[in-house]
Amino acid sequence: GIQVEQSPPDLILQEGANSTLRCNFSDSVNNLQWFHQNPWGQLINLFYIPSGTKQNGRLSATTVATERYSLLYISSSQTTDSGVYFCAVEGNNNDMRFGAGTRLTVKP
Amino acid sequence: KAGVTQTPRYLIKTRGQQVTLSCSPISGHRSVSWYQQTPGQGLQFLFEYFSETQRNKGNFPGRFSGRQFSNSRSEMNVSTLELGDSALYLCASNEPGPAYGYTFGSGTRLTVV
C-alpha cells in the first residue's frame, strides 16, 4: 500500500509564529486530505487537496502530486491550533492511509 | 446537514466479550470506512463499505467484522475482545467523486479490561 510520511513528528512554537508541515507519499493518489485532531479525538477536515493550492484563513495547503508531497502552512499560530495534524491519502483501492501525524504545541 | 454519528461514545468491555459499534453516515453518502487509532499504531484502516458491499479490508484478524445496511448505516463487530483492542474507533463517510473528501465521526472509545 501507499506509504505516508509526515514531518516533523513534533513541533513547538511560540504564539504568532508560522510553521510548515510536510507530507510525503510513495505513489500517485486520488485523494489527499489534511486533518486536525482535537483533544476529544475528532478528526476535523482542513483541506481536500489532491493537487494545487488552497487557503482557508490562516491555513493554506499545497500539493505537488507529480513530486508526491503536500505542505500545510499555518501562519500567525494560536494556542487553539495545538493538536495533531494528519495527512491522509487514498490510492486506487478505496482506503485512506494516514501518516503518523505532527504534534503541534503552540505556547502563549 | 447532520454529520457522521457514532454510537456509543464510550464503552467498557471485559476480555472475551464481543462489541458492536454503530456509524450513521452523512445523508447521501454511500461509503463508510472504519479506522482504529491507538497510541502505538496510529490510525489504521479496518474496512470500507459501499452500497452494502465490503470493497476493501485492512490487515486485521477475522475477529473484526462489519456490515452496511441499505440506508448506508454501518456496524462493526469485534468478537472475543482482547486488551489490545482498546482504542478509539473512528468512522468516516464520503460520496465518491472529484471534489469530495472524508468526514469523520467523533469516534467510539473502547476500553477492554
Short mmCIF file of C-alpha atoms in Angstrom, two decimals:
data_model
loop_
_atom_site.label_atom_id
_atom_site.label_comp_id
_atom_site.label_asym_id
_atom_site.label_seq_id
_atom_site.Cartn_x
_atom_site.Cartn_y
_atom_site.Cartn_z
CA GLY A 1 0.00 0.00 0.00
CA ILE A 2 0.88 3.66 -0.17
CA GLN A 3 3.35 4.85 2.45
CA VAL A 4 2.78 8.24 4.06
CA GLU A 5 5.47 10.08 5.96
CA GLN A 6 4.93 13.27 7.90
CA SER A 7 7.50 15.64 9.27
CA PRO A 8 8.36 16.89 11.74
CA PRO A 9 6.85 14.49 14.29
CA ASP A 10 6.75 17.22 16.92
CA LEU A 11 6.74 20.99 16.66
CA ILE A 12 6.73 23.57 19.42
CA LEU A 13 6.02 27.19 18.53
CA GLN A 14 5.51 30.47 20.24
CA GLU A 15 2.15 32.09 19.60
CA GLY A 16 2.29 34.22 16.47
CA ALA A 17 4.93 32.13 14.70
CA ASN A 18 4.49 30.49 11.31
CA SER A 19 5.01 26.80 10.54
CA THR A 20 5.16 24.35 7.67
CA LEU A 21 4.17 20.71 7.98
CA ARG A 22 5.16 18.23 5.30
CA CYS A 23 3.60 15.04 3.96
CA ASN A 24 5.42 12.72 1.54
CA PHE A 25 3.67 9.81 -0.13
CA SER A 26 5.03 6.91 -2.08
CA ASP A 27 2.63 6.59 -5.02
CA SER A 28 0.11 8.54 -7.07
CA VAL A 29 -3.06 9.38 -5.19
CA ASN A 30 -6.66 10.17 -5.99
CA ASN A 31 -7.34 11.97 -2.76
CA LEU A 32 -5.28 13.80 -0.16
CA GLN A 33 -6.67 15.40 2.94
CA TRP A 34 -5.27 17.26 5.91
CA PHE A 35 -6.98 16.78 9.27
CA HIS A 36 -6.64 18.32 12.70
CA GLN A 37 -7.43 16.02 15.59
CA ASN A 38 -8.89 17.87 18.54
CA PRO A 39 -8.30 16.87 22.19
CA TRP A 40 -11.51 14.84 22.16
CA GLY A 41 -10.32 12.72 19.28
CA GLN A 42 -12.44 14.09 16.47
CA LEU A 43 -10.74 14.49 13.12
CA ILE A 44 -11.60 17.84 11.61
CA ASN A 45 -11.20 18.10 7.86
CA LEU A 46 -8.95 21.04 6.98
CA PHE A 47 -8.38 20.58 3.26
CA TYR A 48 -9.28 18.22 0.47
CA ILE A 49 -6.31 18.81 -1.82
CA PRO A 50 -5.16 16.07 -4.22
CA SER A 51 -3.35 18.79 -6.19
CA GLY A 52 -2.88 22.54 -6.29
CA THR A 53 -3.14 25.16 -3.57
CA LYS A 54 -5.96 26.14 -1.24
CA GLN A 55 -6.28 28.70 1.52
CA ASN A 56 -8.65 29.00 4.43
CA GLY A 57 -7.92 31.90 6.73
CA ARG A 58 -4.54 31.44 8.41
CA LEU A 59 -4.16 27.97 6.94
CA SER A 60 -3.13 27.05 3.45
CA ALA A 61 -2.05 23.85 1.73
CA THR A 62 -0.20 22.92 -1.41
CA THR A 63 0.05 19.51 -3.03
CA VAL A 64 2.57 18.79 -5.78
CA ALA A 65 1.21 15.46 -6.99
CA THR A 66 3.98 14.88 -9.54
CA GLU A 67 6.59 15.11 -6.79
CA ARG A 68 4.43 13.26 -4.24
CA TYR A 69 4.33 15.72 -1.40
CA SER A 70 1.98 18.13 0.29
CA LEU A 71 2.61 21.05 2.63
CA LEU A 72 0.37 22.59 5.25
CA TYR A 73 1.14 26.16 6.25
CA ILE A 74 -0.06 27.69 9.49
CA SER A 75 0.51 31.42 9.85
CA SER A 76 0.27 33.54 12.99
CA SER A 77 -0.27 30.43 15.09
CA GLN A 78 -2.63 30.50 18.06
CA THR A 79 -2.84 28.24 21.11
CA THR A 80 -6.04 26.78 19.70
CA ASP A 81 -4.02 25.43 16.76
CA SER A 82 -2.38 22.93 19.11
CA GLY A 83 -3.12 19.29 18.44
CA VAL A 84 -2.15 16.61 15.99
CA TYR A 85 -2.22 17.22 12.26
CA PHE A 86 -2.67 14.25 9.97
CA CYS A 87 -2.16 13.84 6.27
CA ALA A 88 -4.19 11.05 4.65
CA VAL A 89 -4.04 9.77 1.09
CA GLU A 90 -6.21 7.48 -0.97
CA GLY A 91 -4.88 5.47 -3.88
CA ASN A 92 -6.85 3.34 -6.28
CA ASN A 93 -8.07 0.80 -3.74
CA ASN A 94 -10.56 2.88 -1.75
CA ASP A 95 -8.75 3.06 1.54
CA MET A 96 -7.33 6.17 3.15
CA ARG A 97 -3.83 5.76 4.57
CA PHE A 98 -2.76 8.08 7.33
CA GLY A 99 0.64 9.39 8.25
CA ALA A 100 1.83 9.24 11.85
CA GLY A 101 0.93 12.88 12.35
CA THR A 102 2.67 16.04 13.51
CA ARG A 103 2.01 17.04 17.11
CA LEU A 104 1.91 20.84 17.26
CA THR A 105 2.16 22.72 20.54
CA VAL A 106 1.66 26.47 20.46
CA LYS A 107 2.77 28.23 23.62
CA PRO A 108 1.28 31.56 24.75
CA LYS B 1 -26.81 18.70 7.22
CA ALA B 2 -26.16 16.28 10.07
CA GLY B 3 -22.63 14.96 10.40
CA VAL B 4 -21.39 11.43 10.90
CA THR B 5 -22.86 9.94 14.07
CA GLN B 6 -21.13 7.21 16.04
CA THR B 7 -22.62 5.39 18.98
CA PRO B 8 -21.84 4.77 21.71
CA ARG B 9 -19.19 7.38 22.55
CA TYR B 10 -17.60 5.31 25.33
CA LEU B 11 -17.66 1.63 26.08
CA ILE B 12 -16.02 -0.61 28.66
CA LYS B 13 -15.96 -4.33 27.99
CA THR B 14 -14.32 -7.38 29.54
CA ARG B 15 -11.84 -9.63 27.74
CA GLY B 16 -13.60 -12.33 25.79
CA GLN B 17 -16.79 -10.37 25.26
CA GLN B 18 -17.95 -9.02 21.94
CA VAL B 19 -18.92 -5.49 20.99
CA THR B 20 -20.89 -3.79 18.23
CA LEU B 21 -20.28 -0.18 17.21
CA SER B 22 -22.59 1.86 15.02
CA CYS B 23 -21.99 4.58 12.44
CA SER B 24 -24.59 6.67 10.63
CA PRO B 25 -23.08 8.49 7.65
CA ILE B 26 -23.96 11.87 6.24
CA SER B 27 -27.21 11.68 4.33
CA GLY B 28 -26.49 10.74 0.73
CA HIS B 29 -23.07 9.25 1.43
CA ARG B 30 -22.85 5.65 0.35
CA SER B 31 -19.31 4.88 1.51
CA VAL B 32 -18.42 4.18 5.13
CA SER B 33 -14.91 3.43 6.34
CA TRP B 34 -13.70 2.31 9.76
CA TYR B 35 -10.39 3.07 11.44
CA GLN B 36 -8.71 2.04 14.66
CA GLN B 37 -6.50 4.54 16.45
CA THR B 38 -4.04 3.52 19.15
CA PRO B 39 -1.04 5.37 20.60
CA GLY B 40 1.34 2.71 19.33
CA GLN B 41 -0.02 2.01 15.84
CA GLY B 42 -1.63 5.31 14.91
CA LEU B 43 -4.62 5.36 12.59
CA GLN B 44 -5.13 2.05 10.85
CA PHE B 45 -7.68 1.20 8.19
CA LEU B 46 -10.13 -1.56 9.10
CA PHE B 47 -12.57 -1.81 6.20
CA GLU B 48 -14.67 0.17 3.77
CA TYR B 49 -18.25 -0.44 2.66
CA PHE B 50 -20.04 0.96 -0.34
CA SER B 51 -23.69 0.25 -1.09
CA GLU B 52 -23.76 -2.68 1.35
CA THR B 53 -20.63 -4.32 -0.10
CA GLN B 54 -17.24 -4.53 1.54
CA ARG B 55 -14.84 -3.11 -1.02
CA ASN B 56 -11.63 -3.19 0.94
CA LYS B 57 -10.27 -4.63 4.14
CA GLY B 58 -7.22 -3.77 6.20
CA ASN B 59 -4.84 -6.13 7.90
CA PHE B 60 -6.88 -7.10 10.94
CA PRO B 61 -7.83 -10.57 12.24
CA GLY B 62 -11.17 -12.14 11.45
CA ARG B 63 -12.47 -11.13 14.89
CA PHE B 64 -13.09 -7.73 13.32
CA SER B 65 -16.08 -7.67 11.01
CA GLY B 66 -18.57 -5.20 9.70
CA ARG B 67 -21.63 -4.70 7.61
CA GLN B 68 -23.59 -1.97 5.94
CA PHE B 69 -27.34 -1.66 5.70
CA SER B 70 -29.48 -0.43 2.85
CA ASN B 71 -29.74 3.03 4.47
CA SER B 72 -25.89 3.18 4.47
CA ARG B 73 -25.63 2.90 8.24
CA SER B 74 -22.78 0.63 9.21
CA GLU B 75 -21.87 -1.51 12.15
CA MET B 76 -18.60 -3.06 13.12
CA ASN B 77 -18.27 -6.00 15.44
CA VAL B 78 -15.29 -7.24 17.42
CA SER B 79 -15.59 -10.70 18.93
CA THR B 80 -13.51 -12.30 21.69
CA LEU B 81 -12.14 -8.96 22.83
CA GLU B 82 -8.50 -8.67 23.79
CA LEU B 83 -6.81 -5.99 25.89
CA GLY B 84 -5.05 -4.76 22.75
CA ASP B 85 -8.38 -3.92 21.15
CA SER B 86 -8.66 -0.93 23.45
CA ALA B 87 -8.66 2.00 21.06
CA LEU B 88 -10.54 4.88 19.54
CA TYR B 89 -12.65 3.58 16.66
CA LEU B 90 -13.41 6.17 14.03
CA CYS B 91 -15.89 6.02 11.21
CA ALA B 92 -15.81 8.18 8.10
CA SER B 93 -18.29 8.68 5.32
CA ASN B 94 -17.91 10.04 1.83
CA GLU B 95 -19.57 10.07 -1.53
CA PRO B 96 -17.04 9.20 -4.21
CA GLY B 97 -16.49 11.99 -6.67
CA PRO B 98 -13.97 14.51 -7.92
CA ALA B 99 -14.34 17.02 -5.12
CA TYR B 100 -15.36 15.13 -2.03
CA GLY B 101 -13.36 14.19 0.98
CA TYR B 102 -13.97 12.09 4.02
CA THR B 103 -15.91 13.33 7.04
CA PHE B 104 -15.26 11.63 10.36
CA GLY B 105 -17.48 10.99 13.32
CA SER B 106 -16.49 11.71 16.92
CA GLY B 107 -15.44 8.12 17.49
CA THR B 108 -16.15 5.39 19.99
CA ARG B 109 -13.58 4.94 22.72
CA LEU B 110 -13.45 1.25 23.64
CA THR B 111 -11.69 0.09 26.78
CA VAL B 112 -11.18 -3.64 27.32
CA VAL B 113 -10.44 -4.68 30.90
#
